[in-house]
mmCIF file of C-alpha atoms in Angstrom:
data_model
loop_
_atom_site.group_PDB
_atom_site.id
_atom_site.type_symbol
_atom_site.label_atom_id
_atom_site.label_comp_id
_atom_site.label_asym_id
_atom_site.label_seq_id
_atom_site.Cartn_x
_atom_site.Cartn_y
_atom_site.Cartn_z
ATOM 1 C CA MET A 274 -7.504 -3.750 13.999
ATOM 2 C CA LYS A 275 -5.233 -2.356 11.300
ATOM 3 C CA HIS A 276 -2.868 0.485 12.095
ATOM 4 C CA THR A 277 -1.054 2.608 9.513
ATOM 5 C CA LEU A 278 2.340 3.852 10.652
ATOM 6 C CA ALA A 279 4.396 6.551 8.950
ATOM 7 C CA VAL A 280 8.040 6.059 9.851
ATOM 8 C CA LEU A 281 10.563 8.720 8.893
ATOM 9 C CA VAL A 282 14.063 7.245 8.631
ATOM 10 C CA GLU A 283 17.488 8.280 7.436
ATOM 11 C CA ASN A 284 17.872 7.471 3.750
ATOM 12 C CA LYS A 285 20.715 4.962 4.147
ATOM 13 C CA SER A 286 21.257 1.396 3.068
ATOM 14 C CA GLY A 287 20.161 -1.300 5.500
ATOM 15 C CA VAL A 288 17.510 0.769 7.290
ATOM 16 C CA LEU A 289 14.562 -1.024 5.685
ATOM 17 C CA SER A 290 16.119 -4.377 6.554
ATOM 18 C CA ARG A 291 16.483 -3.388 10.209
ATOM 19 C CA VAL A 292 12.896 -2.137 10.368
ATOM 20 C CA ALA A 293 11.485 -5.287 8.740
ATOM 21 C CA SER A 294 13.564 -7.608 10.920
ATOM 22 C CA LEU A 295 12.262 -5.838 14.028
ATOM 23 C CA PHE A 296 8.760 -7.013 13.082
ATOM 24 C CA SER A 297 9.774 -10.576 12.248
ATOM 25 C CA ARG A 298 11.833 -11.025 15.441
ATOM 26 C CA ARG A 299 8.762 -10.171 17.507
ATOM 27 C CA GLY A 300 6.350 -12.259 15.454
ATOM 28 C CA TYR A 301 4.345 -9.301 14.097
ATOM 29 C CA ASN A 302 3.102 -9.596 10.551
ATOM 30 C CA ILE A 303 3.369 -6.632 8.177
ATOM 31 C CA ASP A 304 0.189 -6.376 6.082
ATOM 32 C CA SER A 305 1.596 -3.700 3.782
ATOM 33 C CA LEU A 306 4.915 -1.919 3.345
ATOM 34 C CA ALA A 307 5.783 0.990 1.045
ATOM 35 C CA VAL A 308 9.010 2.998 1.027
ATOM 36 C CA GLY A 309 10.061 6.129 -0.791
ATOM 37 C CA VAL A 310 12.224 9.186 -0.473
ATOM 38 C CA THR A 311 10.537 12.319 0.901
ATOM 39 C CA GLU A 312 10.834 15.983 -0.094
ATOM 40 C CA ASP A 313 14.199 15.829 1.735
ATOM 41 C CA PRO A 314 16.539 13.440 -0.139
ATOM 42 C CA ASP A 315 18.249 12.497 3.154
ATOM 43 C CA ILE A 316 14.981 11.152 4.616
ATOM 44 C CA SER A 317 12.833 8.215 3.498
ATOM 45 C CA ARG A 318 9.299 7.488 4.586
ATOM 46 C CA ILE A 319 8.166 3.949 5.307
ATOM 47 C CA THR A 320 4.430 3.378 5.436
ATOM 48 C CA ILE A 321 3.659 0.190 7.348
ATOM 49 C CA VAL A 322 0.262 -1.376 7.906
ATOM 50 C CA VAL A 323 0.266 -3.739 10.863
ATOM 51 C CA HIS A 324 -2.600 -5.772 12.281
ATOM 52 C CA GLY A 325 -3.029 -5.786 16.043
ATOM 53 C CA ASP A 326 -4.539 -4.191 19.092
ATOM 54 C CA ASP A 327 -3.350 -1.032 20.832
ATOM 55 C CA HIS A 328 -0.809 -3.035 22.846
ATOM 56 C CA VAL A 329 0.810 -4.332 19.633
ATOM 57 C CA LEU A 330 0.882 -0.794 18.237
ATOM 58 C CA GLU A 331 2.506 0.523 21.411
ATOM 59 C CA GLN A 332 5.163 -2.213 21.393
ATOM 60 C CA VAL A 333 5.954 -1.722 17.689
ATOM 61 C CA THR A 334 6.218 2.045 18.124
ATOM 62 C CA LYS A 335 8.547 1.711 21.123
ATOM 63 C CA GLN A 336 10.775 -0.771 19.296
ATOM 64 C CA LEU A 337 10.911 1.373 16.141
ATOM 65 C CA ASN A 338 11.876 4.449 18.163
ATOM 66 C CA LYS A 339 14.836 2.508 19.598
ATOM 67 C CA LEU A 340 16.382 2.082 16.144
ATOM 68 C CA ILE A 341 19.147 4.620 15.523
ATOM 69 C CA ASP A 342 18.106 5.508 11.961
ATOM 70 C CA VAL A 343 14.447 6.133 12.873
ATOM 71 C CA ILE A 344 13.609 9.835 13.091
ATOM 72 C CA LYS A 345 9.879 9.727 13.882
ATOM 73 C CA VAL A 346 7.021 7.218 14.124
ATOM 74 C CA SER A 347 3.391 8.330 13.704
ATOM 75 C CA ASP A 348 0.107 6.400 13.693
ATOM 76 C CA ILE A 349 -1.784 8.046 10.836
ATOM 77 C CA GLY A 350 -4.646 5.674 10.154
ATOM 78 C CA GLY A 351 -8.293 6.616 10.403
ATOM 79 C CA ASP A 352 -10.546 9.294 9.025
ATOM 80 C CA ASP A 353 -7.969 12.083 9.202
ATOM 81 C CA ALA A 354 -5.710 10.458 6.588
ATOM 82 C CA VAL A 355 -5.736 10.079 2.814
ATOM 83 C CA GLU A 356 -4.845 6.482 1.943
ATOM 84 C CA ARG A 357 -4.195 4.977 -1.488
ATOM 85 C CA GLU A 358 -2.910 1.817 -3.152
ATOM 86 C CA LEU A 359 -1.992 1.086 -6.746
ATOM 87 C CA ALA A 360 -2.752 -2.188 -8.511
ATOM 88 C CA LEU A 361 -1.869 -3.524 -11.932
ATOM 89 C CA ILE A 362 -4.196 -6.329 -13.017
ATOM 90 C CA LYS A 363 -3.540 -8.342 -16.172
ATOM 91 C CA VAL A 364 -6.678 -10.096 -17.413
ATOM 92 C CA SER A 365 -7.364 -12.462 -20.259
ATOM 93 C CA ALA A 366 -9.014 -10.523 -23.059
ATOM 94 C CA ASP A 367 -10.104 -11.223 -26.599
ATOM 95 C CA VAL A 368 -12.116 -9.310 -29.173
ATOM 96 C CA ASN A 369 -15.381 -10.306 -27.468
ATOM 97 C CA THR A 370 -14.435 -9.209 -23.934
ATOM 98 C CA ARG A 371 -12.329 -6.074 -24.467
ATOM 99 C CA ALA A 372 -15.281 -3.644 -24.495
ATOM 100 C CA GLU A 373 -16.630 -5.022 -21.203
ATOM 101 C CA ILE A 374 -13.203 -4.785 -19.543
ATOM 102 C CA ILE A 375 -12.833 -1.185 -20.739
ATOM 103 C CA GLN A 376 -16.310 -0.396 -19.383
ATOM 104 C CA ILE A 377 -15.414 -1.816 -15.941
ATOM 105 C CA ALA A 378 -12.144 0.154 -15.964
ATOM 106 C CA ASN A 379 -14.037 3.362 -16.774
ATOM 107 C CA ILE A 380 -16.527 2.816 -13.942
ATOM 108 C CA PHE A 381 -13.617 2.591 -11.477
ATOM 109 C CA ARG A 382 -11.704 5.460 -13.110
ATOM 110 C CA ALA A 383 -8.959 2.958 -13.909
ATOM 111 C CA ARG A 384 -6.755 3.040 -16.990
ATOM 112 C CA ILE A 385 -5.874 0.440 -19.573
ATOM 113 C CA VAL A 386 -2.063 0.591 -19.666
ATOM 114 C CA ASP A 387 -1.284 -2.363 -21.958
ATOM 115 C CA VAL A 388 -3.125 -4.285 -24.632
ATOM 116 C CA ALA A 389 -1.862 -7.543 -26.117
ATOM 117 C CA PRO A 390 -3.591 -10.026 -28.428
ATOM 118 C CA LYS A 391 -4.830 -12.160 -25.508
ATOM 119 C CA SER A 392 -4.673 -9.821 -22.500
ATOM 120 C CA MET A 393 -5.176 -6.330 -21.150
ATOM 121 C CA THR A 394 -3.528 -4.672 -18.152
ATOM 122 C CA VAL A 395 -5.602 -2.367 -15.964
ATOM 123 C CA GLU A 396 -4.075 0.223 -13.599
ATOM 124 C CA VAL A 397 -6.251 1.284 -10.684
ATOM 125 C CA THR A 398 -5.595 3.493 -7.664
ATOM 126 C CA GLY A 399 -7.758 3.889 -4.602
ATOM 127 C CA ASP A 400 -8.441 2.530 -1.167
ATOM 128 C CA GLU A 401 -8.339 -1.175 -0.370
ATOM 129 C CA SER A 402 -12.078 -1.698 -0.933
ATOM 130 C CA LYS A 403 -11.942 -0.146 -4.417
ATOM 131 C CA ILE A 404 -9.035 -2.391 -5.427
ATOM 132 C CA GLN A 405 -10.886 -5.443 -4.097
ATOM 133 C CA ALA A 406 -14.093 -4.481 -5.907
ATOM 134 C CA ILE A 407 -12.498 -4.117 -9.346
ATOM 135 C CA GLU A 408 -10.476 -7.283 -8.782
ATOM 136 C CA LYS A 409 -13.703 -9.181 -8.039
ATOM 137 C CA LEU A 410 -15.328 -7.927 -11.254
ATOM 138 C CA LEU A 411 -12.267 -8.694 -13.386
ATOM 139 C CA ARG A 412 -11.975 -12.279 -12.054
ATOM 140 C CA GLN A 413 -14.695 -13.419 -14.471
ATOM 141 C CA PHE A 414 -12.296 -12.764 -17.356
ATOM 142 C CA GLY A 415 -9.439 -14.665 -15.735
ATOM 143 C CA ILE A 416 -6.756 -12.748 -13.887
ATOM 144 C CA LYS A 417 -3.381 -13.770 -15.315
ATOM 145 C CA GLU A 418 -1.313 -11.662 -12.954
ATOM 146 C CA MET A 419 -1.829 -9.006 -10.331
ATOM 147 C CA VAL A 420 0.528 -6.789 -8.355
ATOM 148 C CA ARG A 421 -0.360 -4.271 -5.658
ATOM 149 C CA THR A 422 1.701 -1.621 -3.970
ATOM 150 C CA GLY A 423 1.523 -1.251 -0.259
ATOM 151 C CA LYS A 424 -0.725 1.410 1.155
ATOM 152 C CA ILE A 425 0.597 4.946 1.239
ATOM 153 C CA ALA A 426 -1.005 7.503 3.499
ATOM 154 C CA MET A 427 -0.808 11.166 4.414
ATOM 155 C CA VAL A 428 -2.500 13.183 7.151
ATOM 156 C CA ARG A 429 -5.242 15.476 5.845
ATOM 157 C CA GLY A 430 -5.052 19.244 6.095
ATOM 158 C CA PRO A 431 -2.099 21.379 7.158
ATOM 159 C CA LYS A 432 -0.602 18.825 9.581
ATOM 160 C CA LYS A 433 2.354 16.715 8.518
ATOM 161 C CA VAL A 434 4.258 13.770 9.899
#
């Protein structure tokens, strides 16, 4: 089972390294990791997706809370969260295939962000299944390069982390 954790930390150098090493020391794999400053410039938010059962989640949460720079740890996965990823996908494209690539991008509400003589780059945001679906359709053209952000998530409604 995948769990999405929102970890509020002090915005200082070395904090991300300490958080990541906590996972590796205990043999837990991080499926996704995204970091950014919050509305308070002294606080950063790390969104971590970890695979494991409730015991793994409990252990990770306890260990994170022991770190000095960690302010708060919240499990925010599930239906009461808005989750998104961003992907940039560079595909082979020529005069004959450009229209079809643009049509696929439009269906997924993606954007063409770069056009070169032999390639096009598509930007798409959405949940994991949407990213996987457009990737599958674009494979027929030949994916030259692809990069994905980690998942970011926020609790729905008036609640906050």
